[in-house]
Coordinates of C-alpha atoms and ligand atoms in Angstrom, one line a residue:
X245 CA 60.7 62.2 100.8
X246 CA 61.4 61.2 97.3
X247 CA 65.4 61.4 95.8
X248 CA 66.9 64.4 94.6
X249 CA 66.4 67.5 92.0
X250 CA 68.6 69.3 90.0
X251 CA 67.4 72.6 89.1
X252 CA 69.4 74.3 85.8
X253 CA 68.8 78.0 85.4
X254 CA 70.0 78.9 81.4
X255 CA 70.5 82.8 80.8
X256 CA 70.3 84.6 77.5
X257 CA 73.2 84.1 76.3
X258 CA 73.0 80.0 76.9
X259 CA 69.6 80.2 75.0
X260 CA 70.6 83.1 72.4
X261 CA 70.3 81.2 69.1
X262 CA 68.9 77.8 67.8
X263 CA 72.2 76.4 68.6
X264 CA 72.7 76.8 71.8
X265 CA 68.9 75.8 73.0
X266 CA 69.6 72.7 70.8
X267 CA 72.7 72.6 73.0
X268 CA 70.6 73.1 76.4
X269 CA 68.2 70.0 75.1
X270 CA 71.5 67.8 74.5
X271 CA 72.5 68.9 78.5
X272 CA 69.5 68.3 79.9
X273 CA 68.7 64.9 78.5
X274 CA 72.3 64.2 78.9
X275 CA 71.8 65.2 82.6
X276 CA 68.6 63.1 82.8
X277 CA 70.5 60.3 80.8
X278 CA 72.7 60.0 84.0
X279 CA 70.1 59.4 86.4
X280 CA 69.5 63.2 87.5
X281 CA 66.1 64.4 87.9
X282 CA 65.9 68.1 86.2
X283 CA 63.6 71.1 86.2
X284 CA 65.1 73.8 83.8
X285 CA 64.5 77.8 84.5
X286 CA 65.3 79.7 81.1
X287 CA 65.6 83.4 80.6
X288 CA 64.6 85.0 77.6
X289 CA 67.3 84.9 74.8
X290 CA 70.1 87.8 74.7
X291 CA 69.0 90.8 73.7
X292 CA 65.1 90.3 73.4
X293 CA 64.3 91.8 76.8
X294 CA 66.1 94.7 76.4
X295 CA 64.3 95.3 72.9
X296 CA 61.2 95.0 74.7
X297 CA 62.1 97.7 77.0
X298 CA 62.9 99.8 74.3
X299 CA 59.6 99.2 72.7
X300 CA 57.5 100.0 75.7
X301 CA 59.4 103.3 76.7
X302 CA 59.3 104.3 73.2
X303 CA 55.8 104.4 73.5
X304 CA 55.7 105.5 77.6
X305 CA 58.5 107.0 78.5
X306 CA 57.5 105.9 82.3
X307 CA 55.5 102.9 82.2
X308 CA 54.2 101.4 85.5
X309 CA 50.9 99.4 84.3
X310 CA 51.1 95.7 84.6
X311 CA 51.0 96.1 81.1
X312 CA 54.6 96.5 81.1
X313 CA 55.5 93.5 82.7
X314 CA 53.2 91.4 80.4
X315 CA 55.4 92.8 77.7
X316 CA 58.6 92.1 79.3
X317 CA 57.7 89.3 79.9
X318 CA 57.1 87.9 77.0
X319 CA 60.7 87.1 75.9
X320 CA 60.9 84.1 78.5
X321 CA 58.0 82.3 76.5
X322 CA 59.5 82.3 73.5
X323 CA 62.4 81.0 74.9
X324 CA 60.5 78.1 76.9
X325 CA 58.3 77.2 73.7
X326 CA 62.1 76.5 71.6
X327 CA 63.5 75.2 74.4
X328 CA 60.8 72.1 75.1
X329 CA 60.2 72.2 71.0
X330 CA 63.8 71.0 71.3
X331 CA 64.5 68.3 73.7
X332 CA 61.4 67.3 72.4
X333 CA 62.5 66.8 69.3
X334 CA 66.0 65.5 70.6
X335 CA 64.0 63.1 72.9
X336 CA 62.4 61.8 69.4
X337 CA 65.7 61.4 67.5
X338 CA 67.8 59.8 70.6
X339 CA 64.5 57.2 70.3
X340 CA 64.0 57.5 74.1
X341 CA 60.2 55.7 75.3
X342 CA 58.2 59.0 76.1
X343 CA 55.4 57.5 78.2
X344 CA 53.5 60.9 78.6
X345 CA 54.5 61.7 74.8
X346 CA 56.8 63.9 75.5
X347 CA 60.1 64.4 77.0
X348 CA 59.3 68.4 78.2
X349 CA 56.7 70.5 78.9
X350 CA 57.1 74.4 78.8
X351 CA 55.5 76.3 82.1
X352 CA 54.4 80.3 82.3
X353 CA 55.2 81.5 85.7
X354 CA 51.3 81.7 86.2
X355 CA 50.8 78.3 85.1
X356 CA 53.1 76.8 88.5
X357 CA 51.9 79.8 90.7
X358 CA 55.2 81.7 91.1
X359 CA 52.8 84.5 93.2
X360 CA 54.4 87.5 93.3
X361 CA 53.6 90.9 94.9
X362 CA 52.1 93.8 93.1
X363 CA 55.3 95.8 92.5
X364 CA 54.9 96.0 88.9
X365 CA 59.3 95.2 87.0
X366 CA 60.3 94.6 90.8
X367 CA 58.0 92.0 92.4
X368 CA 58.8 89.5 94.8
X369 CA 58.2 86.1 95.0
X370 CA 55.6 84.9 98.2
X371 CA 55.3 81.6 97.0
X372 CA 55.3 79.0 94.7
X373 CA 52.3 76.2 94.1
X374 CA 55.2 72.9 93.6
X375 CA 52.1 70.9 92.2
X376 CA 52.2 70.6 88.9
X377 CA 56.1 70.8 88.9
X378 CA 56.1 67.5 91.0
X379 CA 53.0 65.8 88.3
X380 CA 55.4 66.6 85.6
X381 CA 58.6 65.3 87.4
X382 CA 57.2 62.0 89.2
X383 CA 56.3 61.2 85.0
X384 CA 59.8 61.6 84.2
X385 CA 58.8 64.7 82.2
X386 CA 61.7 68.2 82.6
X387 CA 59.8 71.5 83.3
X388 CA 60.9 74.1 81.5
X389 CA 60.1 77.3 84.0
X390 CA 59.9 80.4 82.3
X391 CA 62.4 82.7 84.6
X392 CA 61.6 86.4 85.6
X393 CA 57.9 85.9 85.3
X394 CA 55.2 85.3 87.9
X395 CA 51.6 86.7 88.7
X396 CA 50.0 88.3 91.2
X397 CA 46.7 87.9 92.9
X398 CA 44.7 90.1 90.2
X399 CA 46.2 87.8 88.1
X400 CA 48.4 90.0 86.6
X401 CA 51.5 89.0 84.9
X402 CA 54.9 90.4 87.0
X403 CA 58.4 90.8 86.5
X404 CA 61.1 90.3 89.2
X405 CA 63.4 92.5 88.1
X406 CA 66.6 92.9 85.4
X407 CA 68.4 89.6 85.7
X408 CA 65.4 88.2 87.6
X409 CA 65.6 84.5 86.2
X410 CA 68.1 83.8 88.8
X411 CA 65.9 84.2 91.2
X412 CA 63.1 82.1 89.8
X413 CA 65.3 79.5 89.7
X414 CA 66.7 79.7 93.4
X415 CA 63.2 80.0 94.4
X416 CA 61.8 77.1 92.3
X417 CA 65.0 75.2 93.9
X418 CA 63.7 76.3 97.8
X419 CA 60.0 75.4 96.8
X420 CA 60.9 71.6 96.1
X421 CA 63.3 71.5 99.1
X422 CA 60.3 70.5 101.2
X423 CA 59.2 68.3 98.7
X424 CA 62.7 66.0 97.8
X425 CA 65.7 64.9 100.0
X426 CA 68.0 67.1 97.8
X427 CA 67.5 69.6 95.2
X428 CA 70.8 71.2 93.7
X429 CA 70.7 74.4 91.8
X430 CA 73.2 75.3 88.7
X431 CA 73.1 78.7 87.2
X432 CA 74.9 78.6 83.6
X433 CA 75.6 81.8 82.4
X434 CA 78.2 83.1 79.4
X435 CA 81.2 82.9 81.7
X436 CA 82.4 79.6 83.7
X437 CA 82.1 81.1 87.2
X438 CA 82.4 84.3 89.7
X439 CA 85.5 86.4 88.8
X440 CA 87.5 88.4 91.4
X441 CA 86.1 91.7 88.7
X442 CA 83.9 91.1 85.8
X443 CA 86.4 89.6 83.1
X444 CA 84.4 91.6 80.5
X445 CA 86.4 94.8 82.1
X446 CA 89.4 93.2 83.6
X447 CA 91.6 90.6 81.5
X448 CA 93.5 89.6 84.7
X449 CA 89.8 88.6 86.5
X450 CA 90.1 85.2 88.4
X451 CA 88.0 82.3 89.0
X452 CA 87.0 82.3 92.5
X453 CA 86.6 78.3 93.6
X454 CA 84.0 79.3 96.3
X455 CA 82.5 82.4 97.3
X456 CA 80.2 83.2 100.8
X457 CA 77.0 84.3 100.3
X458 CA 77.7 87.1 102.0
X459 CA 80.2 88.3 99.9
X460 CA 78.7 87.6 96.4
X461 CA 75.4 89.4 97.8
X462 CA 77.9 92.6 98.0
X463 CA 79.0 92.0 94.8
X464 CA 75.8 91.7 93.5
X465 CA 74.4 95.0 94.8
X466 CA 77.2 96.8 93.9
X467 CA 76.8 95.5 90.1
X468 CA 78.5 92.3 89.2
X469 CA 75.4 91.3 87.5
X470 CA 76.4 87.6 87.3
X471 CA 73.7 86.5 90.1
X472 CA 70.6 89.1 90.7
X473 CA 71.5 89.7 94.4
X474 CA 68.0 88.9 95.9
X475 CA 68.8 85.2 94.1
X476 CA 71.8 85.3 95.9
X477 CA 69.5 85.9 99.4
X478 CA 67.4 83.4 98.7
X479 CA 70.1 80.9 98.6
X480 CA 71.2 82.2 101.9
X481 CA 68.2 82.2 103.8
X482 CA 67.5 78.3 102.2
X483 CA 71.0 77.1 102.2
X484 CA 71.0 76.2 99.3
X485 CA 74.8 76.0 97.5
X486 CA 74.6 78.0 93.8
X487 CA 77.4 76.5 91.4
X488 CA 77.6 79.3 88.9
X489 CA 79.0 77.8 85.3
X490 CA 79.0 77.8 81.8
X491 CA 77.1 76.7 79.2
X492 CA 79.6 76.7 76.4
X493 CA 82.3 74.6 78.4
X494 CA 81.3 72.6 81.0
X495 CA 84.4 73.1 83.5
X496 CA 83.6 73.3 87.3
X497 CA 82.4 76.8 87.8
X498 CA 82.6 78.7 91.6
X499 CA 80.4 77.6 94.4
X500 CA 78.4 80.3 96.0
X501 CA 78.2 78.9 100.0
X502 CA 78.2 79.2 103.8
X503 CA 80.9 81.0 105.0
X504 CA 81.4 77.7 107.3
X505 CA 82.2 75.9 104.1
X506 CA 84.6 78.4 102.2
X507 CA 87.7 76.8 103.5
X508 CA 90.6 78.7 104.5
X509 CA 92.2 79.8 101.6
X510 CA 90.9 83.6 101.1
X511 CA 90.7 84.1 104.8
X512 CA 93.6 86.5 105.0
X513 CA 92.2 88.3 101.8
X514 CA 91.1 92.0 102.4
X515 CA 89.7 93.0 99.4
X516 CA 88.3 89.8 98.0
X517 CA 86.5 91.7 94.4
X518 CA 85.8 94.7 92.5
X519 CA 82.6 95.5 91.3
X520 CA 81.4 98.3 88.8
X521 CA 77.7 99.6 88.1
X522 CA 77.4 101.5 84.7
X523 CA 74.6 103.9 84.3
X524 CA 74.1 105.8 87.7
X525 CA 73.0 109.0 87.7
X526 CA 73.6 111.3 90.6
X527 CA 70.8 113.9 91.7
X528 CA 71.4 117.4 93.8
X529 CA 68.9 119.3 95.4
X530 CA 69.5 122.9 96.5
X531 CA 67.7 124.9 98.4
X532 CA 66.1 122.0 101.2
X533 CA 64.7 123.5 103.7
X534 CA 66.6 122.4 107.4
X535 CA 63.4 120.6 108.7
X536 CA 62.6 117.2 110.2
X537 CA 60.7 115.2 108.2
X538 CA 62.1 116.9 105.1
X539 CA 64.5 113.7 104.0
X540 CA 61.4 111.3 105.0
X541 CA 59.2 113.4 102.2
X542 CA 61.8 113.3 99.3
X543 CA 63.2 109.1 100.4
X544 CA 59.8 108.3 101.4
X545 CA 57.7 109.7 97.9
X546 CA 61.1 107.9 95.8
X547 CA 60.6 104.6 97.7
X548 CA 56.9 105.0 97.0
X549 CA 57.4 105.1 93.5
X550 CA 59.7 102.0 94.0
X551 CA 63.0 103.7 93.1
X552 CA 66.2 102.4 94.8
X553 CA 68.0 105.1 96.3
X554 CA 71.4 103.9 96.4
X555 CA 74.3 106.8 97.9
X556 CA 73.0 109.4 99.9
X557 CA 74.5 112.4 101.1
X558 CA 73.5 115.4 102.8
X559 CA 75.3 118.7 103.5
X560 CA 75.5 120.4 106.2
X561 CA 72.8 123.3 106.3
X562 CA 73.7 127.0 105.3
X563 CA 71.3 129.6 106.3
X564 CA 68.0 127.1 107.0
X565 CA 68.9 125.6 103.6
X566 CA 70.4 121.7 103.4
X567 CA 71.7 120.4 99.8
X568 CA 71.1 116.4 99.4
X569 CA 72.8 114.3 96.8
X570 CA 72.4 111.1 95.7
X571 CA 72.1 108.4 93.1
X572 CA 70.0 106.0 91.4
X573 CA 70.4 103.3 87.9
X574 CA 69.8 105.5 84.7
X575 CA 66.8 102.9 84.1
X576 CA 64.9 104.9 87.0
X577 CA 66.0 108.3 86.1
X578 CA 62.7 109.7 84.1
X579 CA 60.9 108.1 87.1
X580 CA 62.7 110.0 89.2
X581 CA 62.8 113.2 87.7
X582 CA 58.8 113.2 87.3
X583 CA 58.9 112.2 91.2
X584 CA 61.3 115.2 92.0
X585 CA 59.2 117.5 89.9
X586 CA 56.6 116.6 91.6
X587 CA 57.8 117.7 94.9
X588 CA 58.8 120.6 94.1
X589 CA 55.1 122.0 92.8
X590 CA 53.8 120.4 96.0
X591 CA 56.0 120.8 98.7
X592 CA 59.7 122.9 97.5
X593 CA 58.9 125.3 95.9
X594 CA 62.6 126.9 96.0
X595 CA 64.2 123.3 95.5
X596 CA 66.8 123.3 92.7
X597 CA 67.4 120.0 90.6
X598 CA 70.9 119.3 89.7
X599 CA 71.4 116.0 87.2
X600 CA 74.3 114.6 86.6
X601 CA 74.5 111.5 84.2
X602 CA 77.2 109.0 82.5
X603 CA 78.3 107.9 86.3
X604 CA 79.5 105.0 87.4
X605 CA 79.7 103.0 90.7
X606 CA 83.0 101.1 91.9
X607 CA 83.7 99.4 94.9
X608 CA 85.8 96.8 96.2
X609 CA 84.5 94.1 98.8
X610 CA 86.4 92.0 101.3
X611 CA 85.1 90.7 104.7
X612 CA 88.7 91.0 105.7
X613 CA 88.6 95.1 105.7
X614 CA 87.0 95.1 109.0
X615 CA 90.1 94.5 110.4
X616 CA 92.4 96.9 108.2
X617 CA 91.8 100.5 108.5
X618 CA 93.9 101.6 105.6
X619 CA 91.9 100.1 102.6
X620 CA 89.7 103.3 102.1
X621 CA 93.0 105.4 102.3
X622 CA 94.8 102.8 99.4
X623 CA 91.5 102.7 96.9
X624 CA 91.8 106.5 97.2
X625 CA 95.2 106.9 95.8
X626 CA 94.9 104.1 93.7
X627 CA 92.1 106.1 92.1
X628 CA 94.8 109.3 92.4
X629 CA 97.3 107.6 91.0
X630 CA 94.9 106.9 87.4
X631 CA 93.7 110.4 87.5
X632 CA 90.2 109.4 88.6
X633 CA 88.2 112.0 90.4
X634 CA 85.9 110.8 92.9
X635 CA 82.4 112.3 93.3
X636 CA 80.7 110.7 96.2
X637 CA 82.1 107.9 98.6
X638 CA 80.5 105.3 100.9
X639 CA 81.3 102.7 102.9
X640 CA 80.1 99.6 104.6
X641 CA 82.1 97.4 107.2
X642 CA 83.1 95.0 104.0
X643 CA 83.1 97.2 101.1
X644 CA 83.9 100.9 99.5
X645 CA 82.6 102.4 96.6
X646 CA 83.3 105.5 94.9
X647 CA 81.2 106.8 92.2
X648 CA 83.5 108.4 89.2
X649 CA 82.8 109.6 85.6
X650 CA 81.7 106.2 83.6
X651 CA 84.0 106.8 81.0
X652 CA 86.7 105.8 83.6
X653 CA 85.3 102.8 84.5
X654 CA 87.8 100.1 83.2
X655 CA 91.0 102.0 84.4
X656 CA 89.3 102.2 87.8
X657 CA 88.5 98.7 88.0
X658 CA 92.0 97.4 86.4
X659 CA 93.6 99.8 89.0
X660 CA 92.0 98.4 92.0
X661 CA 93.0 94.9 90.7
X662 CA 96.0 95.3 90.8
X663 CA 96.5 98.0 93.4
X664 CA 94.7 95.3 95.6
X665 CA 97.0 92.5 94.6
X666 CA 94.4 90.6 92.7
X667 CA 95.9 89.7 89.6
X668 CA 98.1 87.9 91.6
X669 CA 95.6 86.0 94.6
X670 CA 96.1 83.2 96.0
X671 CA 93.5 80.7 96.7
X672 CA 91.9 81.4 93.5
X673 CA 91.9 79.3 90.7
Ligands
ADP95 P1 72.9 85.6 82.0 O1 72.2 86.1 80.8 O2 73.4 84.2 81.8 O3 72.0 85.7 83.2 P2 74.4 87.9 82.7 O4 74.8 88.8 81.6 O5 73.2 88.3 83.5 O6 74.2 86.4 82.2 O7 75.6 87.7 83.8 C1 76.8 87.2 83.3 C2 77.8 88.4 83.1 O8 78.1 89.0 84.4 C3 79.2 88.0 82.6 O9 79.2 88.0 81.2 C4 80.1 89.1 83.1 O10 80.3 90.1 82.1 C5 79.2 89.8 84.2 N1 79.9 89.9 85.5 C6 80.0 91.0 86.3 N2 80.8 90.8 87.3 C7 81.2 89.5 87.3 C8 82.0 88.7 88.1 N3 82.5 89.2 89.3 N4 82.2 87.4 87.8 C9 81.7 86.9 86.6 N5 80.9 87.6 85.8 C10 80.7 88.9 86.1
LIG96 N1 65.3 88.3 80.6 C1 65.3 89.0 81.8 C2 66.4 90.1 81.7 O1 67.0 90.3 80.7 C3 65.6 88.1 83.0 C4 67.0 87.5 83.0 O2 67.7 87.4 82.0 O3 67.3 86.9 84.1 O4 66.6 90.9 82.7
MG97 MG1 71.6 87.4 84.4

């Protein structure tokens, strides 16, 4: 097996102007410069994805063609075009000997084989074809990996989901594991590591040093959008340490790892970080009828559709009749809706549909609640005590969440903070 890799993941923000991808080209020749061996993933830069979005619903207000993920797509190869333009042109001015010509060479998810699934804007990653990747490295050329993007076995272009170029490049990382003794995988993002709350909504967020995998995947799928959470799987089920930093300041950032290689310093912790998830929208339907099967029609034709039902709740039956609520991300609600409708000419007829936008999801997470009953009771009256109603709860053996009004959002997140003592932590830097 042949030396080590170092795969660098850039997100919008790192790549958002001509600046800062002249600033990525500096850091990954600089990186090279030292002896490291780098493949770069880039997203596309900030903003340009959601401005695609926009144009395509503008135009379908539900699309679900592959047509949609071309578009989407599309941001990621302007970005890998500048970006390999530029250390190009770096390589050129530092004088360095370019045997092959060139210092980079930009890649299209199709063009390495990142084979994805058919799940058109949610499609997983089966496998990636590391040959080309390895033609390009052994010449001492960097790949510049287009994230988000792969293709499926139409030949389709697909999209991995919002945020998705983290897990391209976990998954580019775990493809050349079996290929080189050591490949390393650094996200850089727009802040310099995982906070205790997103800093964006909480001026007394902390660094975390390390994180478990287990942990940040909470996080993750409860809306701390700093890692796409099925990256954040990947890296679990490879083993393959994340160090999440920044691009504007290059400070150690927090290692996502084993929970064998945490350390002891947040092991007393119970609630460890609070994570919000803006834009949830929580459906009602009245007038169920109190059959079996009856939850399996309305989850199972949602799941079809490849909505992700996130809090469900269902009431208990008055006179044959059952009320279910629950919620999903205001990006699948016209999905939804046409789903529910649909239901209701074919199989309720009586069913009433109840909407409720302008929601928000908060929760906190700590694997040290298992052991402390009276965390549910304290984010409750914490909650009180701000004069924030609650409209659904749930609960998991390491984490709570409470959906509220989203205009609440900060105060509920500064209150569980602080309520939970984490302006204040220990063992965080
Ligand atoms: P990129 O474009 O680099 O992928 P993202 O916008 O997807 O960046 O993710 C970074 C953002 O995640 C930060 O700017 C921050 O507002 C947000 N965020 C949410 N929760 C957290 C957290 N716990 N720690 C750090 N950042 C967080
Ligand atoms: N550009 C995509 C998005 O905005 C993927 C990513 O940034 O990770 O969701
Ligand atoms: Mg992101």
């Amino acid at each position: 097996m042949r030396s080590s890799i170092l795969v660098q993941k850039f997100g919008g923000t790192s790549v958002g102007s001509i600046e800062r991808i002249q600033s990525v080209a500096r850091w990954a020749l600089d990186s090279q410069a030292r002896g490291e061996r780098v493949v770069l993933v880039v997203s596309a830069m900030s903003g340009d994805t959601n401005r695609l979005v926009s144009l395509a619903t503008q135009v379908d207000p539900i699309p679900q063609s592959s047509e949609y993920d071309l578009l989407i797509a599309s941001g990621e190869q302007v970005s890998v075009g500048l970006v390999t333009l530029a250390i190009n042109a770096e390589a050129r001015k530092r004088g360095l000997a370019l045997p092959q010509g060139r210092a980079a060479r930009g890649l299209l998810g199709h063009q390495i084989g990142i084979l994805t699934d058919s799940v058109y804007s949610k499609a997983r990653i089966r496998a990636i074809d590391t040959s080309v990747l390895e033609r390009e490295i052994e010449r001492g050329v960097i790949p510049v990996i287009a994230g988000f993007q792969g293709v499926d076995d139409e030949g389709n272009i697909t999209t991995l989901g919002r945020g998705g170029s983290d897990t391209s490049a976990v998954a580019v990382a775990a493809a050349l594991r079996g290929r080189y003794e050591q490949v390393d995988c650094e996200i850089y993002t727009d802040v310099d590591g995982v906070y205790t709350t997103d800093p964006r909504l909480c001026p007394k967020a902390r660094k975390v040093a390390r994180i478990s995998y287990e942990e940040m995947m909470e996080l993750a799928s409860l809306g701390a959008k700093v890692l796409q959470i099925r990256s954040v799987e990947l890296a679990a089920k490879y083993g393959i340490p994340l160090h999440v930093r920044s691009s504007f300041d290059p400070v150690e950032g927090t290692w996502v790892v084993a929970k064998e290689q945490l350390g002891e310093s947040m092991e007393n912790v119970v609630v460890s970080g609070v994570a919000a998830d803006a834009a949830q929208v929580k459906w009602t339907l009245q007038n169920v009828p109190d059959q079996p099967s009856v939850a399996a029609r309305i989850f199972g034709a949602l799941s079809e559709a490849a909505i992700v039902v996130d809090v469900i709740v269902q009431d208990i039956s008055q006179q044959g009749q059952l009320t279910v609520s629950f919620t999903v991300g205001q990006a699948d609600a016209a999905k939804t809706r046409q789903v529910l409708e649909g239901l209701k000419t074919a199989d309720f007829r009586d069913l009433r549909i109840v909407e409720r936008a302008g929601l928000a999801k908060v929760s906190v997470v700590g694997v040290g609640m298992q052991n402390h009953p009276g965390v549910a009771t304290q984010m409750f009256k914490l909650l009180a005590q701000s004069d924030i109603n609650i409209e659904l709860i749930t609960t998991s053996e390491i984490k709570i969440s409470c959906l509220i009004d989203g205009n609440r959002t900060r105060d509920a997140v500064q209150a569980l903070h602080s309520g939970f003592g984490l302006d204040r932590l220990e063992g965080v830097v």
